[in-house]
PDB file of C-alpha atoms in Angstrom:
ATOM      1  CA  UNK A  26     -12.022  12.817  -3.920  1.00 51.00           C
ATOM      2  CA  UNK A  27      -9.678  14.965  -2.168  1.00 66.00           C
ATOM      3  CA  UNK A  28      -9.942  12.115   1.134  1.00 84.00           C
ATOM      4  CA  UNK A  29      -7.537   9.684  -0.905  1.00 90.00           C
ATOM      5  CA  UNK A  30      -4.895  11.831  -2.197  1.00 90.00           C
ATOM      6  CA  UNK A  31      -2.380   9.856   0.255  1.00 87.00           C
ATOM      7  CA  UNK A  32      -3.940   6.675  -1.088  1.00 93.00           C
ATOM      8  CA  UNK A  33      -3.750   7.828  -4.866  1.00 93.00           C
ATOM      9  CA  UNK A  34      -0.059   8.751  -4.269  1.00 92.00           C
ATOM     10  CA  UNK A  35       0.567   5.147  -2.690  1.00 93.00           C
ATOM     11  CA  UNK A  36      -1.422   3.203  -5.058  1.00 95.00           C
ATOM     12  CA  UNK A  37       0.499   5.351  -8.052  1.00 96.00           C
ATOM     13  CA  UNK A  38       4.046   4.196  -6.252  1.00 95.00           C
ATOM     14  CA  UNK A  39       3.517   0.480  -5.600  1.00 95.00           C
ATOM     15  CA  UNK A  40       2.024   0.485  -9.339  1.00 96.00           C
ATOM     16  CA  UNK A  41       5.112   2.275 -10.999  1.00 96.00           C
ATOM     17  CA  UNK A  42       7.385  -0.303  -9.346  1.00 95.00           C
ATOM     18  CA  UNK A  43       5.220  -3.094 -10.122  1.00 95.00           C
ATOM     19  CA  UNK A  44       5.577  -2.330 -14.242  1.00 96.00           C
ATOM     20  CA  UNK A  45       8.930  -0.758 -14.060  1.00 95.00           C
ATOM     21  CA  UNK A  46      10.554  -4.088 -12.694  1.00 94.00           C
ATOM     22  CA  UNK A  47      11.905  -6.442 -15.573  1.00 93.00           C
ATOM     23  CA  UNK A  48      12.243  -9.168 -12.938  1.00 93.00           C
ATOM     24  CA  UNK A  49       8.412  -9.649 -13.537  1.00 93.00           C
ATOM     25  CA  UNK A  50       6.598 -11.611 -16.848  1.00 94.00           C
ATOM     26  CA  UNK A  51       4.094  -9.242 -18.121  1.00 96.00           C
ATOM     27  CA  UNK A  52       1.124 -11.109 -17.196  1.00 97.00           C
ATOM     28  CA  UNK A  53       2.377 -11.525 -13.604  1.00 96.00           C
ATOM     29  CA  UNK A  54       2.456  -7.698 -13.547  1.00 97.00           C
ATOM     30  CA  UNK A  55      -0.916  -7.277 -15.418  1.00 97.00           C
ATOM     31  CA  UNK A  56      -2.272  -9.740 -12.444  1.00 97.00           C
ATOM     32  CA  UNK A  57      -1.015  -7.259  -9.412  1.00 97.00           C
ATOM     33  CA  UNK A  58      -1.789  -4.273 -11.418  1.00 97.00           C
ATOM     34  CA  UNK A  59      -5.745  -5.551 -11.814  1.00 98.00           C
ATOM     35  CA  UNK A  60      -5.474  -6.771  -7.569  1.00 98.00           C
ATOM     36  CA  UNK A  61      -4.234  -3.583  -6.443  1.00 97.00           C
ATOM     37  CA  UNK A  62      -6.893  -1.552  -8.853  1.00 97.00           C
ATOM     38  CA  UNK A  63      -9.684  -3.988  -7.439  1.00 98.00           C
ATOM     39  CA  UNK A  64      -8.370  -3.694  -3.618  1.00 97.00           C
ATOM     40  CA  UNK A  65      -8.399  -0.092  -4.267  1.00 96.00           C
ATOM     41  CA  UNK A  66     -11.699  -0.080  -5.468  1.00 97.00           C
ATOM     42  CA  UNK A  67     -13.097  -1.930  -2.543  1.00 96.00           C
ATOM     43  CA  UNK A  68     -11.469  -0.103   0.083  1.00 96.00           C
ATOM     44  CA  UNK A  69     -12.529   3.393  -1.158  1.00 95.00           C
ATOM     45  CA  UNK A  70     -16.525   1.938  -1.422  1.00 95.00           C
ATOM     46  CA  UNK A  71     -16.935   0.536   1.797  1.00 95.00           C
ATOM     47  CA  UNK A  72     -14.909   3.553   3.421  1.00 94.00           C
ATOM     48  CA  UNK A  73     -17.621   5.628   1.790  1.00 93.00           C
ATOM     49  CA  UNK A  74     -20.445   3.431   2.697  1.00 94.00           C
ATOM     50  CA  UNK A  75     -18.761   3.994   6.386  1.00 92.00           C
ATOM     51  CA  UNK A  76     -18.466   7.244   6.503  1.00 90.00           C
ATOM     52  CA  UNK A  77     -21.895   7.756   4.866  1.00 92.00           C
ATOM     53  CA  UNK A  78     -23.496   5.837   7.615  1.00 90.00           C
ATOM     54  CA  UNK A  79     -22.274   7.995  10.101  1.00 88.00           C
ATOM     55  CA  UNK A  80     -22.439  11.276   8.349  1.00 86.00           C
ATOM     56  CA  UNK A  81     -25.143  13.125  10.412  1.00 82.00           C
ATOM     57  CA  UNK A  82     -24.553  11.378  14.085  1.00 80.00           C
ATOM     58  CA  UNK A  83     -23.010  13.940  15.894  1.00 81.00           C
ATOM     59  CA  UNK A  84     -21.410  13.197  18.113  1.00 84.00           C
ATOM     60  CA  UNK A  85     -19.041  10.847  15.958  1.00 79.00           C
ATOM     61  CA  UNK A  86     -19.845   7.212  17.793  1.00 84.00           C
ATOM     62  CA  UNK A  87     -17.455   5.001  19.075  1.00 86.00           C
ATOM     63  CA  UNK A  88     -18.996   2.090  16.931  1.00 89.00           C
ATOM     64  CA  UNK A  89     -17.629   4.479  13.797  1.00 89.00           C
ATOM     65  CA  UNK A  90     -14.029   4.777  14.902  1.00 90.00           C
ATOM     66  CA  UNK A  91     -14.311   0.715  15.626  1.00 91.00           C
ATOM     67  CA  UNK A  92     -15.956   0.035  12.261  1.00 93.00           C
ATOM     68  CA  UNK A  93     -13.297   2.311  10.337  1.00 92.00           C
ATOM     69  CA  UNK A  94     -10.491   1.083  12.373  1.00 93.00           C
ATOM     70  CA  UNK A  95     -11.213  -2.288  11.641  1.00 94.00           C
ATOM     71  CA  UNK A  96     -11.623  -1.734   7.759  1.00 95.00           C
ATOM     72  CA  UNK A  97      -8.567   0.479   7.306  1.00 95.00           C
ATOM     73  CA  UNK A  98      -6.602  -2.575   9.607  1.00 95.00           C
ATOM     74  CA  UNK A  99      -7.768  -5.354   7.054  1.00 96.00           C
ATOM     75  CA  UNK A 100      -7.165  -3.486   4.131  1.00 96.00           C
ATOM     76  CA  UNK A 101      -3.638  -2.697   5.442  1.00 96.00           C
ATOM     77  CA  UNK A 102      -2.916  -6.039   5.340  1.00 97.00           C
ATOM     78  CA  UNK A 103      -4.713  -6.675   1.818  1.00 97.00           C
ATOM     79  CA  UNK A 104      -2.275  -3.329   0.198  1.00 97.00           C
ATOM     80  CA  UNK A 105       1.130  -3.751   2.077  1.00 97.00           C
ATOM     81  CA  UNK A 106       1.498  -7.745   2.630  1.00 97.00           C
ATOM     82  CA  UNK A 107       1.707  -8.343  -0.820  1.00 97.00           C
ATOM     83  CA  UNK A 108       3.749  -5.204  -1.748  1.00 96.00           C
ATOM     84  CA  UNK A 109       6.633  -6.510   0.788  1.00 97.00           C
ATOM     85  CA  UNK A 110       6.447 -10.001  -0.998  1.00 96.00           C
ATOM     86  CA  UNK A 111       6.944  -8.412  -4.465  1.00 96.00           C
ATOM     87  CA  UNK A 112       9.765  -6.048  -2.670  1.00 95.00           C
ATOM     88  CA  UNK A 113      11.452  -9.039  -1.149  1.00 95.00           C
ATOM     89  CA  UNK A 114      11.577 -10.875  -4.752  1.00 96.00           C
ATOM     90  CA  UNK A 115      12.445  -7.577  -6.502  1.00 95.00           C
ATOM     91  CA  UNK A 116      15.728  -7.286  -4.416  1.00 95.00           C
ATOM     92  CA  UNK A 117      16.002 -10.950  -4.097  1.00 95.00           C
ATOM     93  CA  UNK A 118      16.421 -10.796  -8.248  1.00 94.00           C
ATOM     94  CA  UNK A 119      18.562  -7.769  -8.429  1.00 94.00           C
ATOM     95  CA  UNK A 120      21.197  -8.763  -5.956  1.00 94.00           C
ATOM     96  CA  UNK A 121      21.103 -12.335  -7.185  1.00 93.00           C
ATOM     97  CA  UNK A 122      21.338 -11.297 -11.212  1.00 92.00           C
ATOM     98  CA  UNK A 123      23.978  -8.056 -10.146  1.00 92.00           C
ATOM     99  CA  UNK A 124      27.983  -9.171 -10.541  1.00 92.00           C
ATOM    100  CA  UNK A 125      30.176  -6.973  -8.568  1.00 94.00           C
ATOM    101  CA  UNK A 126      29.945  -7.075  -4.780  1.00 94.00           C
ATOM    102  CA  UNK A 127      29.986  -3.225  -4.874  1.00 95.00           C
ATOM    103  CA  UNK A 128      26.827  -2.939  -6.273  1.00 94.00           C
ATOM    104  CA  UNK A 129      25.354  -5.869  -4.430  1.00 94.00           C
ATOM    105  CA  UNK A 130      26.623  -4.060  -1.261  1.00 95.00           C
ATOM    106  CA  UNK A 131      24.939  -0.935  -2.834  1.00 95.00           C
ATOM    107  CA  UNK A 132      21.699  -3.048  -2.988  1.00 93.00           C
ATOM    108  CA  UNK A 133      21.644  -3.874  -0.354  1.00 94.00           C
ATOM    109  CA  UNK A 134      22.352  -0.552   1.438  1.00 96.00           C
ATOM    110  CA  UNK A 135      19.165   1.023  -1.059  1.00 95.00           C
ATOM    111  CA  UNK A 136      16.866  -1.566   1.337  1.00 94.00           C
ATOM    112  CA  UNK A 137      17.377   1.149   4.432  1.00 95.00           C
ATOM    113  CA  UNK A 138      15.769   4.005   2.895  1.00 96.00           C
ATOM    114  CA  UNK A 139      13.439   1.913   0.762  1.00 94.00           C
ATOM    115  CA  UNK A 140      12.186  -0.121   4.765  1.00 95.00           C
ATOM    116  CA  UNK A 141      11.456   3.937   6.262  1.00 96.00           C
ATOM    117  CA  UNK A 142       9.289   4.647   2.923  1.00 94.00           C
ATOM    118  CA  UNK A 143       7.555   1.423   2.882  1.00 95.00           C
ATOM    119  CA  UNK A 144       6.671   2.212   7.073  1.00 95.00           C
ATOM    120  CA  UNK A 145       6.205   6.162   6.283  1.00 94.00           C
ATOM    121  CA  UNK A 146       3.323   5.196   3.844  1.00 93.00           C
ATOM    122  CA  UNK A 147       2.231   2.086   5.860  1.00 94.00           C
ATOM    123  CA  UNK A 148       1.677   4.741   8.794  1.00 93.00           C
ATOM    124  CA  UNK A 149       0.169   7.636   6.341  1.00 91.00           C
ATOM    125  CA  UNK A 150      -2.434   4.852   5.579  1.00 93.00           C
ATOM    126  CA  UNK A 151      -3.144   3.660   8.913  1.00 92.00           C
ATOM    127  CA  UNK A 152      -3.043   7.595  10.705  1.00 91.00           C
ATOM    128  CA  UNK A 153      -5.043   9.119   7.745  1.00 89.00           C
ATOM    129  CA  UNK A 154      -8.186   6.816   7.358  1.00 90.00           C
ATOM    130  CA  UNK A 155      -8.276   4.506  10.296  1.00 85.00           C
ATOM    131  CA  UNK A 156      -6.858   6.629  13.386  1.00 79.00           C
ATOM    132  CA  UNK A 157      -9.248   7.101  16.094  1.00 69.00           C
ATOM    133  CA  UNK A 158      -9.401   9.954  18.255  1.00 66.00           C
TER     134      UNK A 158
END
């Protein structure tokens, strides 16, 4: 349990922004909210089945780190593909239904620090479960 804290956080962020948004119908964000839960789901299984295979070879294998490496790399794409699609249409929305430039240049200026937390938690997910030593 204590493994995916980083992931629980993550998972916890992309879903608050996913249901806070009012650019999104209801069943739209019922649909992510039951992909992410199912993607999350799958990803902490087979990591488990992974690491249980491997749990008493000592030294740890290289065919681990490949195996693990390879999961957490396709399940990077599964979580953080789609969240930059919904983050693109989020801000595509809000500068498009905003009417003063100032807060359309404000917008705009919010997609800096929101780019270095959507990489800082892109690279928690990739060092934390798939680096390899």
């Amino acid at each position: 349990m204590d493994n995916y804290n980083w992931f629980y956080i993550m998972m916890t962020l992309i879903l608050i922004i996913v249901v806070s948004t009012k650019f999104l119908a209801w069943w739209v964000k019922c649909l992510i909210v039951a992909y992410y839960l199912a993607v999350s789901y799958f990803f902490i299984t087979v990591k488990n089945k992974i690491d249980k295979k491997y749990e008493e070879v000592l030294p740890v294998p290289n065919a681990y780190w490949d195996e693990n490496s390879g999961w957490v790399e396709t399940m990077n794409i599964y979580i953080f593909a789609p969240l930059v699609v919904i983050l693109i249409f989020i801000y595509f929305k809000w500068i498009v239904f905003t009417r003063t430039t100032w807060a359309k240049v404000l917008i705009i200026l919010s997609l800096v620090p929101a780019t270095f937390i959507l990489i800082f938690f892109n690279f928690m997910f990739n060092f934390g479960y798939g680096y390899r030593p």
